[in-house]
Amino acid sequence: MWFEEISKTDPEIFGFVKDELARQRDGLEMIPSENFTSLAVMQAVGSVLTNKYSEGYPGKRYYGGNQVIDSVERIAIERAKKLFAVPHANVQPYSGSPANLAVYLAVCKPGDTICGQSLAEGGHLTHGAKTSMSGQIFNSVQYGVREDGYMDIEGARKIILESRPKLVWVGSTAYAREFPFREISEIADEVGAYVAADISHVSGLVVGGAHPSPVPYAHIVMTTTHKTLRGPRGAMIMVTDKGIKKDPGLAEKIDKTVFPGLQGGPHDHVTAGIAIALLEASRPEFSKYAAQVVKNAKALAKGLVSRNITLVTGGTDNHMVLVDLTSFGKGKGVFAQEALDLVGITANRNAVPRDQAPPFYPSGLRLGTPALTTRGMKEPEMEQAAGMIADVIEKVSAYELPDDKDARIAALKRFRSDIKADNDLKLIKSRVVELASKFPLYQGMQS
Ligand code: DSN
């Protein structure tokens, strides 16, 4: 049995691990930033490498006994460089947000102007949102999307040329079209800004050939490793040839900012998991996977549109779909997310462009296909999933979310009790379990 020692040492945690395994197995995981790692990646993360301290970099550590760890990190670096076609990679960042902070501190000083896609219009918190340190330490200016939901390149041009930022981000977390690496970089080049591409969402598609690469255009490329790339939770910062041409010391600046600037000892067990994921991503079957992720997202989008569900931009070019529920009223995302959760479809509520509702109760729903594709699902299953999602949305679309806090709490309480008792939703849940059971997950693990 896989979790034998956990079960002996800590039955309480063992119970939770079992429950989570069952939740992942029996449901449809449709959060676009999630995936299922291979067992090889998972075993690396659960290996003896977790025991080691190795502050520094291969060959230059502050601790003894790093001969083996040096080899692991060197392999991870070499694989990243080869796969993404870059001259430099740092595989130590703990995750995406600290990695982005390292990018800032490598090329900017507090108070400098920086520019990124607004969180409210599909960007990431760390690209200059006022609620994040990135929008507080730096003078942040933001670009967004047009009325039709596509990136507002002309708007970005105006903002970048006017404000002349030191650093420009390109990369999104809720944008279902091709990320405009070339367009934004060309504008940033006009003002001599550094361009950092945050490809956390699409890195697996990039290496699989299902999305254009930012490498010819950006100076720095950051990716988390656990989304479409299908590795363990972690991140990498890469420097491109263009980056080294602009600033020959850029790679060294990035390394110094990650350690000792921001982090202590790297998570060597995760580095090993990243190395394995990079090896897996270099294989031909991963390109097939990446292509299928996009085909599945398109099939999902088509299925939803056929049920009159509105999508931001009307469809997708990548692995995600952004559902706009505003035709039912504002702030409906919470009802859709919770009812979907109840039937075993995991998604996350998300702001839609120009959302009139508050960020905690937004009017949209973000869906993605990376995890279901890893399970082996294809277009017919996406059509079934779209049908079930549409059924659930229709079921809950009439619920209203009051602005008043007390009224809202009461309304949500009523809603939760209604959906628990709803027989149609119970039926959808059994269809979800039936579909999921046809695509076994982590077969070797017994719960
Ligand atoms: N990367 C974000 C997401 O897309 O879910 C979380 O920070």
GROMACS .gro file of C-alpha atoms and ligand atoms in nm:
model
  454
    1MET     CA    1   0.000   0.000   0.000
    2TRP     CA    2   0.129   0.344  -0.095
    3PHE     CA    3   0.070   0.536   0.224
    4GLU     CA    4   0.146   0.255   0.467
    5GLU     CA    5   0.378   0.458   0.690
    6ILE     CA    6   0.142   0.756   0.700
    7SER     CA    7  -0.139   0.526   0.800
    8LYS     CA    8   0.070   0.381   1.086
    9THR     CA    9   0.210   0.714   1.209
   10ASP     CA   10  -0.078   0.951   1.159
   11PRO     CA   11  -0.417   0.796   1.082
   12GLU     CA   12  -0.577   1.140   1.077
   13ILE     CA   13  -0.359   1.270   0.794
   14PHE     CA   14  -0.380   0.929   0.625
   15GLY     CA   15  -0.757   0.969   0.617
   16PHE     CA   16  -0.723   1.306   0.448
   17VAL     CA   17  -0.478   1.175   0.188
   18LYS     CA   18  -0.719   0.891   0.110
   19ASP     CA   19  -1.010   1.132   0.087
   20GLU     CA   20  -0.820   1.359  -0.149
   21LEU     CA   21  -0.719   1.063  -0.367
   22ALA     CA   22  -1.086   0.963  -0.386
   23ARG     CA   23  -1.191   1.321  -0.468
   24GLN     CA   24  -0.936   1.343  -0.749
   25ARG     CA   25  -1.031   0.999  -0.883
   26ASP     CA   26  -1.408   1.031  -0.870
   27GLY     CA   27  -1.435   1.386  -1.000
   28LEU     CA   28  -1.353   1.592  -1.306
   29GLU     CA   29  -1.062   1.822  -1.229
   30MET     CA   30  -1.112   2.129  -1.444
   31ILE     CA   31  -0.910   2.404  -1.279
   32PRO     CA   32  -0.677   2.507  -1.564
   33SER     CA   33  -0.375   2.552  -1.339
   34GLU     CA   34  -0.391   2.197  -1.202
   35ASN     CA   35  -0.272   1.865  -1.336
   36PHE     CA   36  -0.181   1.510  -1.226
   37THR     CA   37   0.192   1.441  -1.202
   38SER     CA   38   0.335   1.106  -1.300
   39LEU     CA   39   0.411   0.858  -1.024
   40ALA     CA   40   0.780   0.908  -1.103
   41VAL     CA   41   0.753   1.281  -1.026
   42MET     CA   42   0.557   1.206  -0.711
   43GLN     CA   43   0.810   0.953  -0.589
   44ALA     CA   44   1.095   1.202  -0.640
   45VAL     CA   45   0.909   1.454  -0.427
   46GLY     CA   46   0.864   1.188  -0.158
   47SER     CA   47   1.230   1.080  -0.170
   48VAL     CA   48   1.535   1.116   0.058
   49LEU     CA   49   1.632   1.429  -0.134
   50THR     CA   50   1.398   1.616   0.099
   51ASN     CA   51   1.654   1.569   0.378
   52LYS     CA   52   1.934   1.779   0.230
   53TYR     CA   53   2.043   2.139   0.271
   54SER     CA   54   2.222   2.284  -0.031
   55GLU     CA   55   2.220   2.663  -0.022
   56GLY     CA   56   2.412   2.785  -0.324
   57TYR     CA   57   2.440   2.642  -0.672
   58PRO     CA   58   2.604   2.327  -0.816
   59GLY     CA   59   2.975   2.331  -0.733
   60LYS     CA   60   2.933   2.636  -0.504
   61ARG     CA   61   2.739   2.521  -0.198
   62TYR     CA   62   2.748   2.645   0.158
   63TYR     CA   63   2.702   2.290   0.292
   64GLY     CA   64   2.894   1.966   0.256
   65GLY     CA   65   2.758   1.645   0.113
   66ASN     CA   66   2.610   1.796  -0.200
   67GLN     CA   67   2.781   1.576  -0.459
   68VAL     CA   68   2.457   1.397  -0.545
   69ILE     CA   69   2.237   1.706  -0.522
   70ASP     CA   70   2.475   1.889  -0.758
   71SER     CA   71   2.415   1.618  -1.018
   72VAL     CA   72   2.038   1.637  -0.974
   73GLU     CA   73   2.030   2.017  -1.011
   74ARG     CA   74   2.270   2.015  -1.306
   75ILE     CA   75   2.049   1.764  -1.491
   76ALA     CA   76   1.738   1.972  -1.421
   77ILE     CA   77   1.914   2.286  -1.550
   78GLU     CA   78   2.045   2.115  -1.863
   79ARG     CA   79   1.704   1.967  -1.942
   80ALA     CA   80   1.532   2.303  -1.896
   81LYS     CA   81   1.786   2.477  -2.121
   82LYS     CA   82   1.747   2.216  -2.393
   83LEU     CA   83   1.369   2.191  -2.379
   84PHE     CA   84   1.302   2.564  -2.384
   85ALA     CA   85   1.607   2.647  -2.604
   86VAL     CA   86   1.753   2.901  -2.360
   87PRO     CA   87   2.114   2.958  -2.247
   88HIS     CA   88   2.036   2.987  -1.875
   89ALA     CA   89   1.791   2.832  -1.629
   90ASN     CA   90   1.748   2.861  -1.254
   91VAL     CA   91   1.538   2.575  -1.116
   92GLN     CA   92   1.536   2.678  -0.750
   93PRO     CA   93   1.236   2.914  -0.707
   94TYR     CA   94   0.987   2.769  -0.461
   95SER     CA   95   0.691   2.867  -0.676
   96GLY     CA   96   0.565   3.124  -0.925
   97SER     CA   97   0.508   3.423  -0.697
   98PRO     CA   98   0.855   3.416  -0.536
   99ALA     CA   99   1.004   3.355  -0.881
  100ASN     CA  100   0.835   3.667  -1.014
  101LEU     CA  101   0.959   3.864  -0.715
  102ALA     CA  102   1.311   3.748  -0.803
  103VAL     CA  103   1.262   3.872  -1.160
  104TYR     CA  104   1.160   4.215  -1.031
  105LEU     CA  105   1.448   4.245  -0.791
  106ALA     CA  106   1.699   4.133  -1.054
  107VAL     CA  107   1.613   4.413  -1.297
  108CYS     CA  108   1.422   4.683  -1.104
  109LYS     CA  109   1.459   4.899  -0.797
  110PRO     CA  110   1.169   4.984  -0.563
  111GLY     CA  111   0.973   5.273  -0.712
  112ASP     CA  112   1.052   5.182  -1.075
  113THR     CA  113   0.762   5.169  -1.317
  114ILE     CA  114   0.655   4.820  -1.419
  115CYS     CA  115   0.374   4.705  -1.646
  116GLY     CA  116   0.159   4.392  -1.669
  117GLN     CA  117  -0.185   4.263  -1.760
  118SER     CA  118  -0.442   4.363  -1.501
  119LEU     CA  119  -0.559   4.087  -1.265
  120ALA     CA  120  -0.920   4.192  -1.324
  121GLU     CA  121  -0.872   4.133  -1.696
  122GLY     CA  122  -0.688   3.801  -1.691
  123GLY     CA  123  -0.340   3.885  -1.561
  124HIS     CA  124  -0.168   3.759  -1.249
  125LEU     CA  125  -0.156   3.908  -0.901
  126THR     CA  126   0.222   3.938  -0.917
  127HIS     CA  127   0.220   4.137  -1.241
  128GLY     CA  128   0.151   4.461  -1.057
  129ALA     CA  129  -0.188   4.422  -0.884
  130LYS     CA  130  -0.229   4.676  -0.604
  131THR     CA  131  -0.316   4.402  -0.352
  132SER     CA  132   0.022   4.236  -0.414
  133MET     CA  133   0.366   4.364  -0.315
  134SER     CA  134   0.436   4.397  -0.687
  135GLY     CA  135   0.183   4.680  -0.708
  136GLN     CA  136   0.304   4.843  -0.388
  137ILE     CA  137   0.683   4.834  -0.415
  138PHE     CA  138   0.673   4.942  -0.779
  139ASN     CA  139   0.481   5.205  -0.972
  140SER     CA  140   0.253   4.967  -1.155
  141VAL     CA  141   0.071   5.047  -1.478
  142GLN     CA  142  -0.159   4.789  -1.630
  143TYR     CA  143  -0.294   4.690  -1.968
  144GLY     CA  144  -0.600   4.475  -2.031
  145VAL     CA  145  -0.839   4.337  -2.287
  146ARG     CA  146  -1.074   4.499  -2.537
  147GLU     CA  147  -1.456   4.485  -2.527
  148ASP     CA  148  -1.440   4.162  -2.729
  149GLY     CA  149  -1.215   4.002  -2.465
  150TYR     CA  150  -0.901   3.989  -2.684
  151MET     CA  151  -0.581   4.155  -2.563
  152ASP     CA  152  -0.584   4.529  -2.614
  153ILE     CA  153  -0.250   4.561  -2.790
  154GLU     CA  154  -0.314   4.922  -2.892
  155GLY     CA  155  -0.405   5.011  -2.533
  156ALA     CA  156  -0.089   4.837  -2.409
  157ARG     CA  157   0.117   5.030  -2.665
  158LYS     CA  158  -0.022   5.361  -2.541
  159ILE     CA  159   0.043   5.276  -2.175
  160ILE     CA  160   0.394   5.141  -2.235
  161LEU     CA  161   0.504   5.428  -2.459
  162GLU     CA  162   0.366   5.686  -2.216
  163SER     CA  163   0.493   5.536  -1.891
  164ARG     CA  164   0.821   5.385  -2.022
  165PRO     CA  165   0.835   5.099  -1.769
  166LYS     CA  166   1.156   4.928  -1.670
  167LEU     CA  167   0.994   4.585  -1.690
  168VAL     CA  168   0.696   4.459  -1.889
  169TRP     CA  169   0.517   4.131  -1.814
  170VAL     CA  170   0.342   3.923  -2.074
  171GLY     CA  171   0.147   3.614  -1.970
  172SER     CA  172  -0.196   3.550  -1.822
  173THR     CA  173  -0.391   3.331  -1.587
  174ALA     CA  174  -0.739   3.385  -1.731
  175TYR     CA  175  -0.698   3.451  -2.102
  176ALA     CA  176  -0.815   3.182  -2.341
  177ARG     CA  177  -0.635   3.306  -2.652
  178GLU     CA  178  -0.278   3.289  -2.775
  179PHE     CA  179  -0.057   3.491  -2.540
  180PRO     CA  180   0.078   3.792  -2.740
  181PHE     CA  181   0.448   3.743  -2.666
  182ARG     CA  182   0.565   3.902  -2.990
  183GLU     CA  183   0.326   4.196  -2.991
  184ILE     CA  184   0.388   4.308  -2.631
  185SER     CA  185   0.765   4.247  -2.656
  186GLU     CA  186   0.794   4.458  -2.970
  187ILE     CA  187   0.628   4.750  -2.790
  188ALA     CA  188   0.845   4.704  -2.480
  189ASP     CA  189   1.154   4.701  -2.702
  190GLU     CA  190   1.063   5.048  -2.827
  191VAL     CA  191   1.118   5.186  -2.476
  192GLY     CA  192   1.410   4.959  -2.389
  193ALA     CA  193   1.219   4.771  -2.117
  194TYR     CA  194   1.302   4.423  -1.997
  195VAL     CA  195   1.035   4.176  -2.105
  196ALA     CA  196   0.947   3.891  -1.871
  197ALA     CA  197   0.716   3.624  -2.012
  198ASP     CA  198   0.523   3.441  -1.741
  199ILE     CA  199   0.433   3.117  -1.916
  200SER     CA  200   0.319   2.929  -1.606
  201HIS     CA  201  -0.011   2.841  -1.770
  202VAL     CA  202   0.113   2.749  -2.117
  203SER     CA  203   0.467   2.616  -2.065
  204GLY     CA  204   0.358   2.257  -2.132
  205LEU     CA  205   0.187   2.370  -2.450
  206VAL     CA  206   0.497   2.567  -2.552
  207VAL     CA  207   0.734   2.271  -2.518
  208GLY     CA  208   0.475   2.041  -2.676
  209GLY     CA  209   0.447   2.271  -2.978
  210ALA     CA  210   0.083   2.364  -2.912
  211HIS     CA  211   0.149   2.731  -2.832
  212PRO     CA  212   0.411   2.976  -2.967
  213SER     CA  213   0.722   3.019  -2.754
  214PRO     CA  214   0.815   3.354  -2.597
  215VAL     CA  215   1.187   3.271  -2.616
  216PRO     CA  216   1.265   3.472  -2.933
  217TYR     CA  217   1.094   3.781  -2.788
  218ALA     CA  218   1.138   3.796  -2.410
  219HIS     CA  219   1.454   3.855  -2.206
  220ILE     CA  220   1.336   3.646  -1.913
  221VAL     CA  221   1.093   3.354  -1.906
  222MET     CA  222   0.934   3.233  -1.583
  223THR     CA  223   0.722   2.925  -1.550
  224THR     CA  224   0.574   2.731  -1.266
  225THR     CA  225   0.633   2.361  -1.313
  226HIS     CA  226   0.303   2.214  -1.195
  227LYS     CA  227   0.050   2.334  -1.449
  228THR     CA  228   0.050   2.220  -1.813
  229LEU     CA  229   0.415   2.118  -1.767
  230ARG     CA  230   0.287   1.846  -1.529
  231GLY     CA  231   0.571   1.854  -1.277
  232PRO     CA  232   0.581   1.908  -0.902
  233ARG     CA  233   0.496   2.243  -0.743
  234GLY     CA  234   0.787   2.471  -0.819
  235ALA     CA  235   0.915   2.724  -1.072
  236MET     CA  236   1.201   2.806  -1.305
  237ILE     CA  237   1.342   3.134  -1.429
  238MET     CA  238   1.513   3.125  -1.766
  239VAL     CA  239   1.719   3.387  -1.944
  240THR     CA  240   1.708   3.398  -2.323
  241ASP     CA  241   1.979   3.484  -2.577
  242LYS     CA  242   1.798   3.813  -2.628
  243GLY     CA  243   1.818   3.873  -2.251
  244ILE     CA  244   2.191   3.806  -2.239
  245LYS     CA  245   2.243   4.031  -2.540
  246LYS     CA  246   2.058   4.313  -2.366
  247ASP     CA  247   2.232   4.256  -2.034
  248PRO     CA  248   2.533   4.018  -2.026
  249GLY     CA  249   2.503   4.001  -1.645
  250LEU     CA  250   2.134   3.908  -1.645
  251ALA     CA  251   2.174   3.537  -1.570
  252GLU     CA  252   2.401   3.612  -1.276
  253LYS     CA  253   2.160   3.877  -1.148
  254ILE     CA  254   1.871   3.629  -1.157
  255ASP     CA  255   2.073   3.363  -0.975
  256LYS     CA  256   2.189   3.606  -0.707
  257THR     CA  257   1.838   3.733  -0.654
  258VAL     CA  258   1.693   3.383  -0.609
  259PHE     CA  259   1.977   3.289  -0.370
  260PRO     CA  260   2.086   3.459  -0.148
  261GLY     CA  261   1.851   3.746  -0.236
  262LEU     CA  262   1.519   3.584  -0.158
  263GLN     CA  263   1.550   3.218  -0.074
  264GLY     CA  264   1.748   2.983   0.145
  265GLY     CA  265   1.803   2.618   0.065
  266PRO     CA  266   1.647   2.487  -0.253
  267HIS     CA  267   1.390   2.208  -0.231
  268ASP     CA  268   1.608   1.937  -0.379
  269HIS     CA  269   1.333   1.675  -0.383
  270VAL     CA  270   1.129   1.914  -0.598
  271THR     CA  271   1.430   1.981  -0.823
  272ALA     CA  272   1.444   1.607  -0.891
  273GLY     CA  273   1.072   1.605  -0.967
  274ILE     CA  274   1.122   1.898  -1.206
  275ALA     CA  275   1.406   1.712  -1.380
  276ILE     CA  276   1.181   1.410  -1.431
  277ALA     CA  277   0.892   1.623  -1.556
  278LEU     CA  278   1.126   1.793  -1.805
  279LEU     CA  279   1.241   1.452  -1.931
  280GLU     CA  280   0.880   1.342  -1.969
  281ALA     CA  281   0.796   1.667  -2.149
  282SER     CA  282   1.077   1.609  -2.399
  283ARG     CA  283   0.919   1.285  -2.523
  284PRO     CA  284   0.702   1.266  -2.838
  285GLU     CA  285   0.399   1.154  -2.635
  286PHE     CA  286   0.406   1.485  -2.449
  287SER     CA  287   0.359   1.675  -2.777
  288LYS     CA  288   0.053   1.458  -2.842
  289TYR     CA  289  -0.067   1.540  -2.492
  290ALA     CA  290  -0.021   1.915  -2.546
  291ALA     CA  291  -0.208   1.904  -2.877
  292GLN     CA  292  -0.490   1.707  -2.716
  293VAL     CA  293  -0.517   1.957  -2.427
  294VAL     CA  294  -0.596   2.229  -2.683
  295LYS     CA  295  -0.831   2.007  -2.887
  296ASN     CA  296  -1.013   1.921  -2.567
  297ALA     CA  297  -1.044   2.286  -2.464
  298LYS     CA  298  -1.188   2.368  -2.806
  299ALA     CA  299  -1.437   2.079  -2.777
  300LEU     CA  300  -1.533   2.196  -2.427
  301ALA     CA  301  -1.584   2.551  -2.554
  302LYS     CA  302  -1.792   2.429  -2.849
  303GLY     CA  303  -2.009   2.218  -2.621
  304LEU     CA  304  -2.073   2.511  -2.386
  305VAL     CA  305  -2.148   2.754  -2.669
  306SER     CA  306  -2.393   2.502  -2.818
  307ARG     CA  307  -2.581   2.526  -2.488
  308ASN     CA  308  -2.590   2.908  -2.511
  309ILE     CA  309  -2.327   2.958  -2.242
  310THR     CA  310  -2.131   3.277  -2.312
  311LEU     CA  311  -1.752   3.255  -2.324
  312VAL     CA  312  -1.512   3.549  -2.309
  313THR     CA  313  -1.385   3.581  -2.671
  314GLY     CA  314  -1.634   3.311  -2.768
  315GLY     CA  315  -1.384   3.023  -2.753
  316THR     CA  316  -1.025   2.926  -2.688
  317ASP     CA  317  -0.680   2.880  -2.844
  318ASN     CA  318  -0.517   2.724  -2.541
  319HIS     CA  319  -0.604   2.499  -2.247
  320MET     CA  320  -0.865   2.716  -2.078
  321VAL     CA  321  -1.211   2.855  -2.119
  322LEU     CA  322  -1.347   3.162  -1.941
  323VAL     CA  323  -1.722   3.141  -1.893
  324ASP     CA  324  -1.906   3.473  -1.865
  325LEU     CA  325  -2.215   3.436  -1.648
  326THR     CA  326  -2.317   3.803  -1.656
  327SER     CA  327  -2.615   3.730  -1.881
  328PHE     CA  328  -2.766   3.562  -1.571
  329GLY     CA  329  -2.673   3.859  -1.349
  330LYS     CA  330  -2.359   3.972  -1.169
  331GLY     CA  331  -2.169   3.767  -0.909
  332LYS     CA  332  -2.301   3.427  -1.024
  333GLY     CA  333  -1.961   3.255  -1.024
  334VAL     CA  334  -1.992   3.138  -0.665
  335PHE     CA  335  -2.319   2.953  -0.736
  336ALA     CA  336  -2.175   2.780  -1.040
  337GLN     CA  337  -1.850   2.686  -0.862
  338GLU     CA  338  -2.021   2.547  -0.554
  339ALA     CA  339  -2.286   2.351  -0.743
  340LEU     CA  340  -2.018   2.208  -0.973
  341ASP     CA  341  -1.813   2.113  -0.667
  342LEU     CA  342  -2.112   1.929  -0.530
  343VAL     CA  343  -2.142   1.718  -0.845
  344GLY     CA  344  -1.766   1.652  -0.853
  345ILE     CA  345  -1.662   1.898  -1.123
  346THR     CA  346  -1.385   2.119  -0.986
  347ALA     CA  347  -1.356   2.466  -1.137
  348ASN     CA  348  -1.289   2.812  -1.002
  349ARG     CA  349  -1.495   3.124  -1.006
  350ASN     CA  350  -1.315   3.404  -1.179
  351ALA     CA  351  -1.359   3.766  -1.273
  352VAL     CA  352  -1.460   3.841  -1.629
  353PRO     CA  353  -1.337   4.158  -1.801
  354ARG     CA  354  -1.520   4.468  -1.669
  355ASP     CA  355  -1.682   4.260  -1.396
  356GLN     CA  356  -1.921   4.470  -1.187
  357ALA     CA  357  -1.907   4.220  -0.901
  358PRO     CA  358  -1.637   4.208  -0.627
  359PRO     CA  359  -1.334   3.979  -0.681
  360PHE     CA  360  -1.448   3.730  -0.412
  361TYR     CA  361  -1.789   3.698  -0.580
  362PRO     CA  362  -1.703   3.741  -0.948
  363SER     CA  363  -1.929   3.679  -1.247
  364GLY     CA  364  -1.733   3.415  -1.430
  365LEU     CA  365  -1.601   3.063  -1.414
  366ARG     CA  366  -1.260   2.943  -1.530
  367LEU     CA  367  -1.231   2.591  -1.671
  368GLY     CA  368  -0.940   2.397  -1.817
  369THR     CA  369  -0.848   2.065  -1.974
  370PRO     CA  370  -0.487   1.979  -1.870
  371ALA     CA  371  -0.580   1.737  -1.590
  372LEU     CA  372  -0.861   1.557  -1.774
  373THR     CA  373  -0.635   1.517  -2.076
  374THR     CA  374  -0.370   1.355  -1.855
  375ARG     CA  375  -0.639   1.103  -1.758
  376GLY     CA  376  -0.682   1.018  -2.126
  377MET     CA  377  -1.007   1.201  -2.194
  378LYS     CA  378  -1.072   1.328  -2.546
  379GLU     CA  379  -1.331   1.534  -2.736
  380PRO     CA  380  -1.634   1.305  -2.670
  381GLU     CA  381  -1.571   1.326  -2.294
  382MET     CA  382  -1.532   1.706  -2.318
  383GLU     CA  383  -1.872   1.721  -2.488
  384GLN     CA  384  -2.020   1.522  -2.201
  385ALA     CA  385  -1.847   1.746  -1.947
  386ALA     CA  386  -1.976   2.058  -2.127
  387GLY     CA  387  -2.330   1.919  -2.115
  388MET     CA  388  -2.309   1.851  -1.743
  389ILE     CA  389  -2.156   2.194  -1.672
  390ALA     CA  390  -2.432   2.361  -1.874
  391ASP     CA  391  -2.697   2.160  -1.683
  392VAL     CA  392  -2.550   2.277  -1.353
  393ILE     CA  393  -2.521   2.641  -1.462
  394GLU     CA  394  -2.882   2.643  -1.582
  395LYS     CA  395  -2.992   2.492  -1.253
  396VAL     CA  396  -2.833   2.766  -1.039
  397SER     CA  397  -2.855   3.067  -1.269
  398ALA     CA  398  -3.166   3.208  -1.102
  399TYR     CA  399  -3.005   3.241  -0.757
  400GLU     CA  400  -2.932   3.603  -0.668
  401LEU     CA  401  -2.633   3.728  -0.472
  402PRO     CA  402  -2.736   4.026  -0.255
  403ASP     CA  403  -2.491   4.316  -0.209
  404ASP     CA  404  -2.568   4.341   0.162
  405LYS     CA  405  -2.333   4.118   0.363
  406ASP     CA  406  -2.592   3.965   0.600
  407ALA     CA  407  -2.841   3.908   0.320
  408ARG     CA  408  -2.562   3.748   0.118
  409ILE     CA  409  -2.471   3.508   0.399
  410ALA     CA  410  -2.836   3.407   0.434
  411ALA     CA  411  -2.879   3.367   0.056
  412LEU     CA  412  -2.570   3.147   0.031
  413LYS     CA  413  -2.692   2.935   0.324
  414ARG     CA  414  -3.027   2.879   0.153
  415PHE     CA  415  -2.851   2.804  -0.176
  416ARG     CA  416  -2.620   2.546  -0.014
  417SER     CA  417  -2.905   2.367   0.153
  418ASP     CA  418  -3.111   2.369  -0.171
  419ILE     CA  419  -2.836   2.223  -0.386
  420LYS     CA  420  -2.758   1.951  -0.132
  421ALA     CA  421  -3.115   1.830  -0.157
  422ASP     CA  422  -3.148   1.864  -0.535
  423ASN     CA  423  -3.217   1.534  -0.712
  424ASP     CA  424  -3.110   1.658  -1.056
  425LEU     CA  425  -2.768   1.748  -0.917
  426LYS     CA  426  -2.746   1.406  -0.750
  427LEU     CA  427  -2.808   1.250  -1.088
  428ILE     CA  428  -2.536   1.463  -1.250
  429LYS     CA  429  -2.297   1.358  -0.974
  430SER     CA  430  -2.355   0.993  -1.057
  431ARG     CA  431  -2.285   1.070  -1.426
  432VAL     CA  432  -1.961   1.244  -1.324
  433VAL     CA  433  -1.848   0.943  -1.118
  434GLU     CA  434  -1.935   0.708  -1.403
  435LEU     CA  435  -1.735   0.914  -1.655
  436ALA     CA  436  -1.438   0.951  -1.420
  437SER     CA  437  -1.430   0.579  -1.343
  438LYS     CA  438  -1.366   0.502  -1.710
  439PHE     CA  439  -1.032   0.688  -1.685
  440PRO     CA  440  -0.850   0.537  -1.384
  441LEU     CA  441  -0.614   0.761  -1.191
  442TYR     CA  442  -0.309   0.644  -0.992
  443GLN     CA  443  -0.412   0.281  -1.029
  444GLY     CA  444  -0.123   0.157  -0.819
  445MET     CA  445  -0.242   0.351  -0.516
  446GLN     CA  446  -0.481   0.168  -0.294
  447SER     CA  447  -0.688   0.365  -0.056
  448DSN     N1  448  -0.141   3.080  -1.126
  448DSN     C1  449  -0.269   3.104  -1.065
  448DSN     C2  450  -0.373   3.022  -1.130
  448DSN     O1  451  -0.384   3.038  -1.247
  448DSN     O2  452  -0.449   2.944  -1.070
  448DSN     C3  453  -0.264   3.101  -0.921
  448DSN     O3  454  -0.169   3.194  -0.875
   0.00000   0.00000   0.00000
